[in-house]
Amino acid sequence: MRLLKELFENNRAWAESIERRSPGFFSQLAAQQAPEYFWIGCADSRVPANEIAGLMPGEIFVHRNIANIVNPFDHNCAACLEYSVDVLRVKHVIVVGHYGCGGVRAVIEDHYRGKVGEWLAPIRAIYQKYEARLHSDARARWDALCELNVIEQSAAVCQSPIVRQAWSRGQELAIHGWIYSVADGLLRDLNVTAASAEEADAAERAAIERVLAQAPI
Ligand code: CO
């Protein structure tokens, strides 16, 4: 029980299956990582980055937290963004939210407390900003806030000094906002993709209007 034997057995079987398919896989990977993608997603156990995107170890750099929040005061997320853009030189940063996000629901239902409550403050601000224009149906409201959260967090990535500096020195870098459905296993693009500061502002505004337009009061 204390040693979680099953997980070690799983791990051994997994490593062996990869080595069988690609001999030398791990020794080559040990030399360097050169991922093209940086994934910022929810920590939810149903939303694993590599599996959803069909990527192998070494192909995607990942940061996950509760409700995929990009808060400039969060050193963890900022350090991951800085490292992925400045050192790994990823070509894509992807913010991935998901429908059915418990963090987003906690904001709507107003039952946040402790550290999680503090952490969710940026989503509370988003909810307050758009609350009056969201659908009265509870599920539609929840879905829309999950989408708005992705749009606002990808906008926060676009506004970060790390990304602004990369763009101003001409580095090839696109920011994306996607949403995943735990109910069907599929990703959906929220069309906020931006490869420049100008593109980012226009894409954010258009995406927010699209979400709100689907939500008659
Ligand atoms: Co979530």
PDB file of N, CA, C and O and ligand atoms in Angstrom, residues 42 44 98 101, ligand 1:
ATOM      1  N   CYS A  42      -5.723  22.869 -17.175  1.00  0.00           N
ATOM      2  CA  CYS A  42      -6.260  22.648 -15.838  1.00  0.00           C
ATOM      3  C   CYS A  42      -5.612  21.399 -15.235  1.00  0.00           C
ATOM      4  O   CYS A  42      -5.289  20.445 -15.946  1.00  0.00           O
ATOM      5  N   ASP A  44      -7.070  19.265 -13.557  1.00  0.00           N
ATOM      6  CA  ASP A  44      -8.100  18.208 -13.545  1.00  0.00           C
ATOM      7  C   ASP A  44      -7.541  16.889 -14.090  1.00  0.00           C
ATOM      8  O   ASP A  44      -6.939  16.858 -15.165  1.00  0.00           O
ATOM      9  N   HIS A  98     -11.423  23.483 -20.033  1.00  0.00           N
ATOM     10  CA  HIS A  98     -12.317  22.367 -20.307  1.00  0.00           C
ATOM     11  C   HIS A  98     -13.708  22.654 -19.755  1.00  0.00           C
ATOM     12  O   HIS A  98     -13.859  23.337 -18.742  1.00  0.00           O
ATOM     13  N   CYS A 101     -15.425  22.453 -15.738  1.00  0.00           N
ATOM     14  CA  CYS A 101     -14.318  22.776 -14.822  1.00  0.00           C
ATOM     15  C   CYS A 101     -14.867  23.148 -13.428  1.00  0.00           C
ATOM     16  O   CYS A 101     -15.663  24.069 -13.284  1.00  0.00           O
TER      17      CYS A 101
HETATM   18 CO    CO B   1     -10.787  22.341 -14.437  1.00  0.00          CO
END
